[in-house]
Short mmCIF file of C-alpha atoms in Angstrom, two decimals:
data_model
loop_
_atom_site.label_atom_id
_atom_site.label_comp_id
_atom_site.label_asym_id
_atom_site.label_seq_id
_atom_site.Cartn_x
_atom_site.Cartn_y
_atom_site.Cartn_z
CA UNK A 201 79.48 103.94 114.45
CA UNK A 202 82.53 105.14 112.51
CA UNK A 203 85.12 102.63 111.42
CA UNK A 204 88.87 103.02 111.17
CA UNK A 205 89.66 106.13 109.19
CA UNK A 206 92.89 106.71 107.29
CA UNK A 207 94.13 109.82 105.58
CA UNK A 208 95.04 110.71 102.98
CA UNK A 209 93.49 108.00 100.84
CA UNK A 210 96.10 108.61 98.16
CA UNK A 211 99.51 110.25 98.34
CA UNK A 212 101.99 110.85 95.57
CA UNK A 213 105.39 112.04 96.70
CA UNK A 214 108.79 112.60 95.19
CA UNK A 215 111.64 110.32 96.07
CA UNK A 216 113.55 111.65 99.05
CA UNK A 217 110.62 113.53 100.61
CA UNK A 218 109.12 112.68 104.00
CA UNK A 219 105.48 111.59 104.33
CA UNK A 220 103.06 111.24 107.22
CA UNK A 221 100.14 108.85 107.16
CA UNK A 222 97.35 109.16 109.68
CA UNK A 223 95.09 106.59 111.29
CA UNK A 224 92.04 107.29 113.45
CA UNK A 225 91.04 104.05 115.18
CA UNK A 226 87.59 103.11 116.39
CA UNK A 227 86.83 104.95 119.62
CA UNK A 228 87.67 102.86 122.67
CA UNK A 229 90.01 100.51 120.84
CA UNK A 230 93.25 100.17 122.76
CA UNK A 231 95.17 98.15 120.17
CA UNK A 232 96.32 99.62 116.86
CA UNK A 233 98.28 98.00 114.02
CA UNK A 234 100.00 99.17 110.86
CA UNK A 235 100.50 96.93 107.83
CA UNK A 236 101.96 97.43 104.36
CA UNK A 237 100.74 95.77 101.18
CA UNK A 238 102.73 96.12 98.00
CA UNK A 239 100.93 95.66 94.69
CA UNK A 240 99.88 92.05 94.26
CA UNK A 241 101.55 91.00 97.49
CA UNK A 242 100.40 89.94 100.94
CA UNK A 243 100.10 92.04 104.08
CA UNK A 244 103.31 92.78 105.95
CA UNK A 245 103.06 93.65 109.64
CA UNK A 246 104.85 96.86 110.59
CA UNK A 247 104.06 97.82 114.19
CA UNK A 248 101.58 97.22 117.02
CA UNK A 249 100.48 99.72 119.67
CA UNK A 250 98.80 98.91 122.93
CA UNK A 251 97.65 102.26 124.27
CA UNK A 252 100.41 104.67 123.35
CA UNK A 253 103.29 102.24 123.74
CA UNK A 254 104.58 99.98 120.97
CA UNK A 255 105.50 96.57 122.35
CA UNK A 256 106.09 95.14 118.88
CA UNK A 257 107.98 97.16 116.27
CA UNK A 258 109.49 94.11 114.65
CA UNK A 259 108.07 94.78 111.19
CA UNK A 260 109.42 98.28 110.61
CA UNK A 261 111.69 97.74 107.58
CA UNK A 262 114.30 100.39 108.34
CA UNK A 263 115.07 103.38 110.55
CA UNK A 264 113.39 105.58 107.93
CA UNK A 265 110.08 104.28 109.28
CA UNK A 266 108.65 105.44 112.59
CA UNK A 267 105.24 105.60 114.20
CA UNK A 268 103.67 107.21 117.20
CA UNK A 269 100.32 107.17 118.89
CA UNK A 270 98.71 109.77 121.10
CA UNK A 271 96.94 108.12 124.03
CA UNK A 272 94.46 105.54 122.80
CA UNK A 273 93.71 107.57 119.72
CA UNK A 274 95.22 108.74 116.50
CA UNK A 275 98.45 107.23 115.16
CA UNK A 276 100.88 108.61 112.61
CA UNK A 277 103.23 106.55 110.48
CA UNK A 278 106.15 108.60 109.17
CA UNK A 279 108.41 107.56 106.33
CA UNK A 280 111.54 109.69 105.91
CA UNK A 281 113.50 110.07 102.68
CA UNK A 282 110.99 107.99 100.73
CA UNK A 283 112.20 105.55 98.12
CA UNK A 284 110.37 103.92 95.23
CA UNK A 285 110.29 100.60 97.09
CA UNK A 286 108.09 102.30 99.71
CA UNK A 287 105.25 102.50 97.19
CA UNK A 288 102.42 100.43 98.64
CA UNK A 289 99.07 100.58 100.38
CA UNK A 290 99.51 101.25 104.08
CA UNK A 291 96.73 99.76 106.17
CA UNK A 292 95.79 100.54 109.74
CA UNK A 293 93.67 98.34 111.99
CA UNK A 294 92.37 98.60 115.53
CA UNK A 295 90.86 96.21 118.03
CA UNK A 296 89.18 96.60 121.39
CA UNK A 297 92.16 94.94 123.07
CA UNK A 298 95.18 92.90 122.16
CA UNK A 299 95.23 89.14 122.42
CA UNK A 300 93.80 86.25 120.45
CA UNK A 301 90.14 86.52 121.34
CA UNK A 302 89.40 89.79 119.61
CA UNK A 303 88.76 90.87 116.05
CA UNK A 304 90.58 93.65 114.22
CA UNK A 305 88.91 96.25 112.04
CA UNK A 306 90.84 97.63 109.09
CA UNK A 307 90.72 100.99 107.39
CA UNK A 308 90.65 101.40 103.63
CA UNK A 309 94.32 102.25 103.52
CA UNK A 310 96.54 104.99 102.15
CA UNK A 311 97.94 104.32 98.71
CA UNK A 312 101.46 105.77 98.61
CA UNK A 313 103.20 106.27 95.31
CA UNK A 314 106.82 107.42 95.29
CA UNK A 315 107.91 108.89 91.95
CA UNK B 1 103.40 82.06 115.00
CA UNK B 2 102.07 78.63 114.02
CA UNK B 3 101.60 78.19 110.27
CA UNK B 4 98.44 77.60 108.30
CA UNK B 5 98.08 75.94 104.90
CA UNK B 6 95.33 76.90 102.48
CA UNK B 7 94.66 76.11 98.82
CA UNK B 8 95.77 78.93 96.54
CA UNK B 9 92.40 79.21 94.82
CA UNK B 10 88.88 77.83 94.75
CA UNK B 11 85.85 78.33 92.57
CA UNK B 12 82.19 78.27 93.44
CA UNK B 13 78.89 78.81 91.72
CA UNK B 14 76.66 81.57 92.98
CA UNK B 15 74.08 80.60 95.58
CA UNK B 16 75.89 77.39 96.42
CA UNK B 17 77.69 76.67 99.70
CA UNK B 18 81.45 77.09 99.82
CA UNK B 19 83.78 75.21 102.15
CA UNK B 20 87.21 76.82 102.50
CA UNK B 21 89.70 74.50 104.22
CA UNK B 22 92.65 75.39 106.42
CA UNK B 23 95.25 73.08 107.91
CA UNK B 24 97.10 74.08 111.06
CA UNK B 25 98.76 70.94 112.37
CA UNK B 26 101.12 72.82 114.74
CA UNK B 27 98.36 74.76 116.48
CA UNK B 28 98.85 75.21 120.21
CA UNK B 29 96.20 75.06 122.88
CA UNK B 30 95.92 78.82 123.24
CA UNK B 31 95.77 79.67 119.52
CA UNK B 32 92.53 81.16 118.24
CA UNK B 33 91.58 80.43 114.62
CA UNK B 34 90.73 83.64 112.78
CA UNK B 35 89.36 84.19 109.27
CA UNK B 36 89.59 87.45 107.39
CA UNK B 37 88.83 88.27 103.80
CA UNK B 38 90.05 90.98 101.45
CA UNK B 39 87.85 92.12 98.63
CA UNK B 40 89.54 93.74 95.62
CA UNK B 41 91.00 97.16 96.39
CA UNK B 42 89.79 97.10 100.00
CA UNK B 43 91.30 96.52 103.41
CA UNK B 44 90.86 93.13 105.08
CA UNK B 45 87.53 92.42 106.73
CA UNK B 46 87.00 90.25 109.80
CA UNK B 47 84.85 87.20 109.12
CA UNK B 48 84.85 84.94 112.16
CA UNK B 49 87.03 83.38 114.84
CA UNK B 50 86.92 80.52 117.32
CA UNK B 51 88.95 78.44 119.74
CA UNK B 52 87.48 74.95 120.06
CA UNK B 53 83.75 74.96 119.35
CA UNK B 54 82.10 75.62 116.03
CA UNK B 55 80.99 79.22 115.58
CA UNK B 56 78.25 80.87 113.57
CA UNK B 57 77.66 84.50 112.74
CA UNK B 58 75.77 86.46 110.12
CA UNK B 59 78.58 86.13 107.60
CA UNK B 60 79.70 82.53 107.90
CA UNK B 61 80.22 79.42 110.00
CA UNK B 62 83.50 78.07 111.32
CA UNK B 63 83.84 74.33 111.75
CA UNK B 64 86.81 73.28 113.88
CA UNK B 65 88.08 69.71 113.86
CA UNK B 66 88.04 67.90 117.16
CA UNK B 67 91.87 67.76 117.27
CA UNK B 68 91.96 71.43 116.13
CA UNK B 69 94.51 70.64 113.43
CA UNK B 70 92.18 71.84 110.72
CA UNK B 71 89.19 74.09 110.25
CA UNK B 72 86.71 74.99 107.54
CA UNK B 73 85.09 78.31 106.79
CA UNK B 74 81.61 77.81 105.42
CA UNK B 75 79.81 80.41 103.34
CA UNK B 76 76.26 79.12 103.18
CA UNK B 77 75.24 80.76 99.90
CA UNK B 78 78.01 82.33 97.90
CA UNK B 79 77.30 85.55 96.06
CA UNK B 80 79.41 87.47 93.58
CA UNK B 81 80.26 89.87 96.42
CA UNK B 82 81.98 87.03 98.27
CA UNK B 83 84.74 86.87 95.67
CA UNK B 84 87.84 87.73 97.71
CA UNK B 85 91.05 86.38 99.19
CA UNK B 86 90.26 84.49 102.40
CA UNK B 87 92.93 84.28 105.08
CA UNK B 88 93.07 81.69 107.85
CA UNK B 89 95.25 82.97 110.69
CA UNK B 90 96.25 81.59 114.08
CA UNK B 91 96.45 84.13 116.87
CA UNK B 92 97.77 83.12 120.28
CA UNK B 93 95.84 84.13 123.35
CA UNK B 94 98.46 86.71 124.26
CA UNK B 95 99.45 87.60 120.72
CA UNK B 96 99.33 91.05 119.29
CA UNK B 97 99.63 90.98 115.54
CA UNK B 98 97.81 88.99 112.87
CA UNK B 99 100.29 87.31 110.55
CA UNK B 100 98.77 87.01 107.08
CA UNK B 101 99.77 84.21 104.73
CA UNK B 102 98.86 84.00 101.04
CA UNK B 103 95.24 82.93 101.59
CA UNK B 104 92.74 81.34 99.22
CA UNK B 105 91.44 83.34 96.29
CA UNK B 106 87.74 82.52 95.91
CA UNK B 107 86.12 83.02 92.54
CA UNK B 108 82.33 83.00 92.36
CA UNK B 109 80.64 82.53 89.02
CA UNK B 110 77.05 82.81 87.84
#
């Protein structure tokens, strides 16, 4: 079946513009995660959804970042007034449920470049 | 989240077994041991996970020490396609996120 799908795969935007990144999780997966990976760096957790609520938003770096999820389906990560430091690959993952005894499946990411 | 410690890098010859170690001395009783890998320019990929018993799947084997303070990911025959960063992560039974460390960069040579 289809994996986690992210769009666009690449996005170049001007500093100060808003961007929306989309994630389509695997059908039936209730848990959804967003991560950020700057060039040559590790993965930073941003936010976790269980269904359409977000019990853990602890990784969102500033109030310019927000995310929403519609039911147990698509999620959108929005970055307002983008800055050059926002340049990174944004990765989405989903899992059948939350908790420790379940694996997560990652998308290929959206590469965001702020110029 | 409890911490894990992995070597920064390892090398292996193709078609030989690879043993990737992970120390997690502060693991709690409800923490699952997860392994993911990230190939160049790709998103992370699930490899295997376990709680107490050793686990096998089509990709690898996971050997867990009896006291659970360490574990080893075993790739039975390394190929060039196995060159990646391998992450050992502890995930509590009720946890949500995976917290990635710096992992082990595995190089596979002919």
